[in-house]
mmCIF file of C-alpha atoms and ligand atoms in Angstrom:
data_model
loop_
_atom_site.group_PDB
_atom_site.id
_atom_site.type_symbol
_atom_site.label_atom_id
_atom_site.label_comp_id
_atom_site.label_asym_id
_atom_site.label_seq_id
_atom_site.Cartn_x
_atom_site.Cartn_y
_atom_site.Cartn_z
ATOM 1 C CA MET A 1291 160.198 176.877 146.333
ATOM 2 C CA PRO A 1292 162.978 178.958 147.933
ATOM 3 C CA ALA A 1293 162.133 180.344 151.389
ATOM 4 C CA LYS A 1294 160.792 183.883 151.445
ATOM 5 C CA LYS A 1295 163.527 186.342 152.282
ATOM 6 C CA ILE A 1296 163.350 188.735 155.212
ATOM 7 C CA ASN A 1297 163.385 192.371 154.169
ATOM 8 C CA ILE A 1298 164.100 195.207 156.579
ATOM 9 C CA ALA A 1299 163.593 198.731 155.236
ATOM 10 C CA ILE A 1300 165.328 201.697 156.828
ATOM 11 C CA ASP A 1301 164.643 205.220 155.667
ATOM 12 C CA GLY A 1302 165.538 208.602 157.026
ATOM 13 C CA PRO A 1303 167.273 211.898 156.296
ATOM 14 C CA ALA A 1304 170.952 212.357 155.482
ATOM 15 C CA GLY A 1305 173.274 212.265 158.474
ATOM 16 C CA ALA A 1306 171.016 210.299 160.827
ATOM 17 C CA GLY A 1307 173.670 207.572 160.989
ATOM 18 C CA LYS A 1308 171.565 205.177 158.889
ATOM 19 C CA SER A 1309 174.429 203.440 157.151
ATOM 20 C CA THR A 1310 176.549 202.809 160.272
ATOM 21 C CA ILE A 1311 173.571 201.700 162.347
ATOM 22 C CA ALA A 1312 171.945 199.641 159.580
ATOM 23 C CA LYS A 1313 175.242 197.948 158.776
ATOM 24 C CA ALA A 1314 175.719 196.936 162.427
ATOM 25 C CA ALA A 1315 172.143 195.634 162.626
ATOM 26 C CA ALA A 1316 172.577 193.649 159.394
ATOM 27 C CA LYS A 1317 175.718 192.046 160.836
ATOM 28 C CA ALA A 1318 173.887 191.113 164.049
ATOM 29 C CA PHE A 1319 171.222 189.242 162.041
ATOM 30 C CA GLY A 1320 173.601 187.826 159.412
ATOM 31 C CA PHE A 1321 171.743 189.720 156.659
ATOM 32 C CA ILE A 1322 173.332 191.688 153.848
ATOM 33 C CA TYR A 1323 173.364 195.446 154.152
ATOM 34 C CA VAL A 1324 172.256 197.320 151.040
ATOM 35 C CA ASP A 1325 173.095 201.012 150.843
ATOM 36 C CA THR A 1326 170.821 202.179 148.005
ATOM 37 C CA GLY A 1327 172.292 205.700 148.113
ATOM 38 C CA ALA A 1328 175.449 204.122 146.634
ATOM 39 C CA LEU A 1329 173.459 203.083 143.537
ATOM 40 C CA TYR A 1330 172.226 206.651 142.983
ATOM 41 C CA ARG A 1331 175.764 207.866 143.582
ATOM 42 C CA ALA A 1332 177.079 205.368 140.986
ATOM 43 C CA VAL A 1333 174.669 206.755 138.375
ATOM 44 C CA ALA A 1334 175.774 210.319 139.208
ATOM 45 C CA TYR A 1335 179.437 209.274 139.004
ATOM 46 C CA PHE A 1336 178.855 207.729 135.565
ATOM 47 C CA MET A 1337 177.212 210.919 134.275
ATOM 48 C CA LEU A 1338 179.760 213.311 135.812
ATOM 49 C CA SER A 1339 182.733 211.315 134.536
ATOM 50 C CA ARG A 1340 181.312 211.637 131.015
ATOM 51 C CA HIS A 1341 180.584 215.363 131.461
ATOM 52 C CA ILE A 1342 176.844 214.865 131.149
ATOM 53 C CA ASP A 1343 174.796 217.678 132.698
ATOM 54 C CA VAL A 1344 173.143 216.026 135.726
ATOM 55 C CA ASN A 1345 170.437 218.689 135.786
ATOM 56 C CA ASN A 1346 169.319 217.820 132.256
ATOM 57 C CA ALA A 1347 166.816 214.996 132.903
ATOM 58 C CA ASP A 1348 166.392 214.056 129.217
ATOM 59 C CA LYS A 1349 170.119 213.880 128.657
ATOM 60 C CA VAL A 1350 170.700 211.795 131.803
ATOM 61 C CA ALA A 1351 167.831 209.469 130.870
ATOM 62 C CA SER A 1352 169.208 208.981 127.359
ATOM 63 C CA TYR A 1353 172.479 207.636 128.810
ATOM 64 C CA LEU A 1354 170.902 205.264 131.344
ATOM 65 C CA CYS A 1355 170.933 202.328 128.918
ATOM 66 C CA ASP A 1356 174.753 202.509 129.020
ATOM 67 C CA VAL A 1357 174.959 202.336 132.826
ATOM 68 C CA VAL A 1358 175.567 198.942 134.436
ATOM 69 C CA PRO A 1359 175.434 199.373 138.240
ATOM 70 C CA GLU A 1360 176.207 196.361 140.437
ATOM 71 C CA LEU A 1361 176.553 195.675 144.132
ATOM 72 C CA LYS A 1362 179.086 193.045 145.179
ATOM 73 C CA TYR A 1363 180.032 191.875 148.645
ATOM 74 C CA ILE A 1364 183.755 191.534 149.305
ATOM 75 C CA ASP A 1365 184.744 190.322 152.800
ATOM 76 C CA GLY A 1366 181.226 191.195 153.939
ATOM 77 C CA GLU A 1367 181.514 194.821 152.738
ATOM 78 C CA GLN A 1368 179.310 196.292 150.038
ATOM 79 C CA HIS A 1369 181.213 197.493 146.974
ATOM 80 C CA VAL A 1370 179.490 199.386 144.214
ATOM 81 C CA PHE A 1371 180.576 198.906 140.635
ATOM 82 C CA VAL A 1372 179.609 200.798 137.553
ATOM 83 C CA ASN A 1373 180.420 199.233 134.178
ATOM 84 C CA GLY A 1374 182.916 196.929 135.875
ATOM 85 C CA GLU A 1375 184.795 199.674 137.786
ATOM 86 C CA ASP A 1376 184.791 199.605 141.608
ATOM 87 C CA VAL A 1377 183.712 203.161 142.447
ATOM 88 C CA SER A 1378 182.997 202.588 146.168
ATOM 89 C CA ASP A 1379 185.389 205.356 147.268
ATOM 90 C CA LYS A 1380 185.050 207.667 144.269
ATOM 91 C CA ILE A 1381 181.318 208.171 144.868
ATOM 92 C CA ARG A 1382 181.865 209.831 148.282
ATOM 93 C CA THR A 1383 183.160 213.220 147.055
ATOM 94 C CA PRO A 1384 181.136 216.438 147.594
ATOM 95 C CA GLU A 1385 180.850 216.793 143.790
ATOM 96 C CA VAL A 1386 179.262 213.348 143.456
ATOM 97 C CA SER A 1387 176.979 214.077 146.467
ATOM 98 C CA MET A 1388 175.645 217.199 144.724
ATOM 99 C CA GLY A 1389 175.271 215.333 141.415
ATOM 100 C CA THR A 1390 173.435 212.525 143.201
ATOM 101 C CA SER A 1391 170.947 214.938 144.681
ATOM 102 C CA ALA A 1392 170.132 216.005 141.084
ATOM 103 C CA VAL A 1393 169.963 212.575 139.429
ATOM 104 C CA SER A 1394 167.925 211.039 142.265
ATOM 105 C CA ALA A 1395 165.124 213.530 141.563
ATOM 106 C CA ILE A 1396 164.759 212.243 137.967
ATOM 107 C CA PRO A 1397 161.875 209.715 137.778
ATOM 108 C CA ARG A 1398 163.542 207.680 134.997
ATOM 109 C CA VAL A 1399 166.649 207.241 137.179
ATOM 110 C CA ARG A 1400 164.473 206.006 140.055
ATOM 111 C CA ASN A 1401 162.645 203.545 137.761
ATOM 112 C CA PHE A 1402 165.955 202.360 136.395
ATOM 113 C CA LEU A 1403 167.248 201.463 139.893
ATOM 114 C CA PHE A 1404 163.913 200.130 141.166
ATOM 115 C CA ASP A 1405 164.185 196.644 139.587
ATOM 116 C CA LEU A 1406 167.743 196.129 140.793
ATOM 117 C CA GLN A 1407 166.782 196.980 144.384
ATOM 118 C CA LYS A 1408 163.700 194.700 144.210
ATOM 119 C CA LYS A 1409 165.793 191.834 142.828
ATOM 120 C CA ILE A 1410 168.424 192.094 145.582
ATOM 121 C CA ALA A 1411 165.672 192.082 148.234
ATOM 122 C CA ALA A 1412 163.875 189.116 146.618
ATOM 123 C CA GLU A 1413 167.059 187.033 146.588
ATOM 124 C CA ASN A 1414 168.574 187.898 149.980
ATOM 125 C CA ASN A 1415 167.734 188.594 153.606
ATOM 126 C CA VAL A 1416 168.478 192.323 153.628
ATOM 127 C CA VAL A 1417 168.673 195.441 155.689
ATOM 128 C CA MET A 1418 168.170 198.021 152.933
ATOM 129 C CA ASP A 1419 168.586 201.721 153.604
ATOM 130 C CA GLY A 1420 167.574 204.751 151.581
ATOM 131 C CA ARG A 1421 164.820 207.356 151.353
ATOM 132 C CA ASP A 1422 161.901 205.466 149.775
ATOM 133 C CA ILE A 1423 162.537 201.842 150.723
ATOM 134 C CA GLY A 1424 159.540 201.402 153.047
ATOM 135 C CA THR A 1425 157.248 203.613 150.962
ATOM 136 C CA VAL A 1426 158.063 202.631 147.350
ATOM 137 C CA VAL A 1427 160.702 199.936 146.844
ATOM 138 C CA LEU A 1428 159.655 197.419 149.531
ATOM 139 C CA PRO A 1429 156.136 198.413 150.617
ATOM 140 C CA ASN A 1430 155.664 194.869 152.002
ATOM 141 C CA ALA A 1431 158.907 194.791 153.984
ATOM 142 C CA ASP A 1432 158.770 192.654 157.149
ATOM 143 C CA VAL A 1433 160.085 195.545 159.234
ATOM 144 C CA LYS A 1434 160.116 199.271 158.419
ATOM 145 C CA ILE A 1435 162.063 201.794 160.433
ATOM 146 C CA TYR A 1436 162.312 205.561 160.043
ATOM 147 C CA LEU A 1437 165.633 206.579 161.552
ATOM 148 C CA THR A 1438 166.111 210.236 162.297
ATOM 149 C CA ALA A 1439 167.630 212.886 164.584
ATOM 150 C CA THR A 1440 167.104 216.648 164.718
ATOM 151 C CA ALA A 1441 168.803 218.699 161.982
ATOM 152 C CA GLU A 1442 170.973 220.405 164.648
ATOM 153 C CA GLU A 1443 172.179 217.087 166.027
ATOM 154 C CA ARG A 1444 172.910 215.692 162.553
ATOM 155 C CA ALA A 1445 174.815 218.875 161.687
ATOM 156 C CA ARG A 1446 176.722 218.681 164.999
ATOM 157 C CA ARG A 1447 177.845 215.097 164.219
ATOM 158 C CA ARG A 1448 178.817 215.980 160.651
ATOM 159 C CA HIS A 1449 180.669 219.105 161.780
ATOM 160 C CA LYS A 1450 182.641 217.087 164.356
ATOM 161 C CA GLU A 1451 183.561 214.512 161.700
ATOM 162 C CA LEU A 1452 184.731 217.208 159.255
ATOM 163 C CA THR A 1453 186.681 219.119 161.916
ATOM 164 C CA GLU A 1454 188.429 215.917 162.991
ATOM 165 C CA LYS A 1455 189.503 215.421 159.371
ATOM 166 C CA GLY A 1456 191.068 218.912 159.420
ATOM 167 C CA GLY A 1457 188.179 220.761 157.750
ATOM 168 C CA THR A 1458 187.461 224.400 158.653
ATOM 169 C CA VAL A 1459 183.809 224.632 157.664
ATOM 170 C CA SER A 1460 181.579 226.363 160.256
ATOM 171 C CA PHE A 1461 178.729 224.661 162.119
ATOM 172 C CA GLU A 1462 176.271 227.143 160.523
ATOM 173 C CA GLU A 1463 177.378 226.121 157.022
ATOM 174 C CA VAL A 1464 177.002 222.424 157.850
ATOM 175 C CA LEU A 1465 173.552 223.050 159.322
ATOM 176 C CA ALA A 1466 172.490 224.998 156.216
ATOM 177 C CA ASP A 1467 173.659 222.070 154.071
ATOM 178 C CA VAL A 1468 171.719 219.558 156.199
ATOM 179 C CA ASN A 1469 168.566 221.688 155.946
ATOM 180 C CA LYS A 1470 168.980 222.045 152.180
ATOM 181 C CA ARG A 1471 169.419 218.287 151.677
ATOM 182 C CA ASP A 1472 166.373 217.584 153.893
ATOM 183 C CA TYR A 1473 164.318 220.038 151.872
ATOM 184 C CA ASN A 1474 165.406 218.505 148.542
ATOM 185 C CA ASP A 1475 164.779 214.929 149.717
ATOM 186 C CA MET A 1476 161.372 215.727 151.227
ATOM 187 C CA HIS A 1477 160.002 217.996 148.501
ATOM 188 C CA ARG A 1478 160.907 216.272 145.261
ATOM 189 C CA ASP A 1479 157.932 215.185 143.155
ATOM 190 C CA VAL A 1480 158.864 211.547 142.933
ATOM 191 C CA ALA A 1481 159.386 209.247 145.951
ATOM 192 C CA PRO A 1482 159.976 212.050 148.482
ATOM 193 C CA LEU A 1483 161.429 211.121 151.848
ATOM 194 C CA ARG A 1484 158.677 210.477 154.375
ATOM 195 C CA GLN A 1485 157.944 208.067 157.186
ATOM 196 C CA ALA A 1486 155.803 205.155 155.972
ATOM 197 C CA GLU A 1487 152.589 204.839 157.991
ATOM 198 C CA ASP A 1488 153.640 201.439 159.288
ATOM 199 C CA ALA A 1489 157.260 202.366 160.032
ATOM 200 C CA ALA A 1490 158.602 202.463 163.598
ATOM 201 C CA LEU A 1491 160.156 205.817 164.455
ATOM 202 C CA CYS A 1492 163.684 205.619 165.810
ATOM 203 C CA ASP A 1493 164.989 209.019 166.968
ATOM 204 C CA THR A 1494 168.714 208.938 167.777
ATOM 205 C CA THR A 1495 169.076 212.603 168.826
ATOM 206 C CA ASN A 1496 170.008 211.788 172.418
ATOM 207 C CA VAL A 1497 171.356 208.288 171.857
ATOM 208 C CA ASP A 1498 174.945 207.218 171.190
ATOM 209 C CA LEU A 1499 175.884 204.856 168.378
ATOM 210 C CA GLN A 1500 175.704 201.645 170.410
ATOM 211 C CA GLY A 1501 172.395 202.779 171.919
ATOM 212 C CA ALA A 1502 170.993 203.396 168.430
ATOM 213 C CA VAL A 1503 172.161 199.983 167.186
ATOM 214 C CA ASP A 1504 170.528 198.338 170.225
ATOM 215 C CA MET A 1505 167.296 200.281 169.586
ATOM 216 C CA LEU A 1506 167.219 199.097 165.993
ATOM 217 C CA ILE A 1507 167.963 195.473 166.879
ATOM 218 C CA ASN A 1508 165.191 195.512 169.503
ATOM 219 C CA ILE A 1509 162.653 196.908 167.049
ATOM 220 C CA ILE A 1510 163.608 194.307 164.424
ATOM 221 C CA ASN A 1511 163.473 191.444 166.948
ATOM 222 C CA GLU A 1512 160.078 192.518 168.258
ATOM 223 C CA LYS A 1513 158.571 192.883 164.775
ATOM 224 C CA LEU A 1514 159.960 189.592 163.502
ATOM 225 C CA GLN A 1515 158.771 187.762 166.610
ATOM 226 C CA ALA A 1516 155.315 189.330 166.333
ATOM 227 C CA GLU A 1517 155.147 188.237 162.678
ATOM 228 C CA SER A 1518 156.025 184.639 163.419
ATOM 229 C CA ALA A 1519 153.833 184.401 166.567
ATOM 230 C CA PRO A 1520 150.891 182.036 166.177
ATOM 231 C CA LEU A 1521 147.568 183.810 165.907
ATOM 232 C CA SER A 1522 145.732 183.713 169.231
ATOM 233 C CA PRO A 1523 142.689 181.452 168.969
ATOM 234 C CA SER A 1524 139.462 183.374 168.670
ATOM 235 C CA THR A 1525 136.945 182.580 171.371
HETATM 236 O O1 DC B 2629 172.235 208.136 151.573
HETATM 237 P P1 DC B 2629 173.141 208.942 150.668
HETATM 238 O O2 DC B 2629 173.601 210.261 151.260
HETATM 239 O O3 DC B 2629 174.299 208.153 150.116
HETATM 240 O O4 DC B 2629 172.210 209.328 149.410
HETATM 241 C C1 DC B 2629 172.730 210.056 148.347
HETATM 242 C C2 DC B 2629 171.596 210.738 147.604
HETATM 243 O O5 DC B 2629 170.751 209.775 146.986
HETATM 244 C C3 DC B 2629 170.714 211.663 148.431
HETATM 245 O O6 DC B 2629 170.611 212.902 147.753
HETATM 246 C C4 DC B 2629 169.368 210.974 148.462
HETATM 247 C C5 DC B 2629 169.407 210.029 147.308
HETATM 248 N N1 DC B 2629 168.744 208.747 147.587
HETATM 249 C C6 DC B 2629 167.464 208.584 147.149
HETATM 250 O O7 DC B 2629 166.890 209.506 146.576
HETATM 251 N N2 DC B 2629 166.825 207.390 147.348
HETATM 252 C C7 DC B 2629 167.435 206.388 147.976
HETATM 253 N N3 DC B 2629 166.786 205.221 148.144
HETATM 254 C C8 DC B 2629 168.757 206.543 148.453
HETATM 255 C C9 DC B 2629 169.388 207.753 148.257
#
């Protein structure tokens, strides 16, 4: 029988640095990094490119049987494909982000992507990041981490990134956007974002990127070692 795969679940709000930090941790352990947000984005991209109203749950659901999302790893990087097209870059636009927020709240979309996420985790050692990985997709994950930072800090990082790219959006607008996304993710009826009871909290508000990666690696190491430690003999 093939050896059981190690599954590490990382959840948290938008802008906490999950993908960068999780990717670095996955590399350190030689595991594959699975960005599940990209799968939701691929579904939104499919719908938007066919002019399907992403707020019409029945309509979106009726097209799901035509969607073929796939994750492939090219030179160690995750690429997301939909119906054979590599959409890894195209899914990062503000329009797709808004559409993704809508489609990810549709229960039939979540069910549709559930099996694919489970299959990837059953077949590979993974660091999987998202919103409901530790609570819904991989409730038996070996390690669960809830990675967060205050809304102000996440907005500050995002604002810096946008300004460096030449954007002129104000900090207040970015903060309002962060708060809105948090609200949507935490208050939807199905699989809302929340910290799993058995997840370790990792707050990166006052920690730089390398510090956050080190924190994550330490948590993973400790949990994996504790799991494999022999039970102490009862006396
Ligand atoms: O992590 P991200 O910004 O790429 O996520 C895009 C959207 O998908 C965001 O609105 C939350 C949603 N999402 C989700 O509902 N469940 C996941 N496991 C991953 C992302």
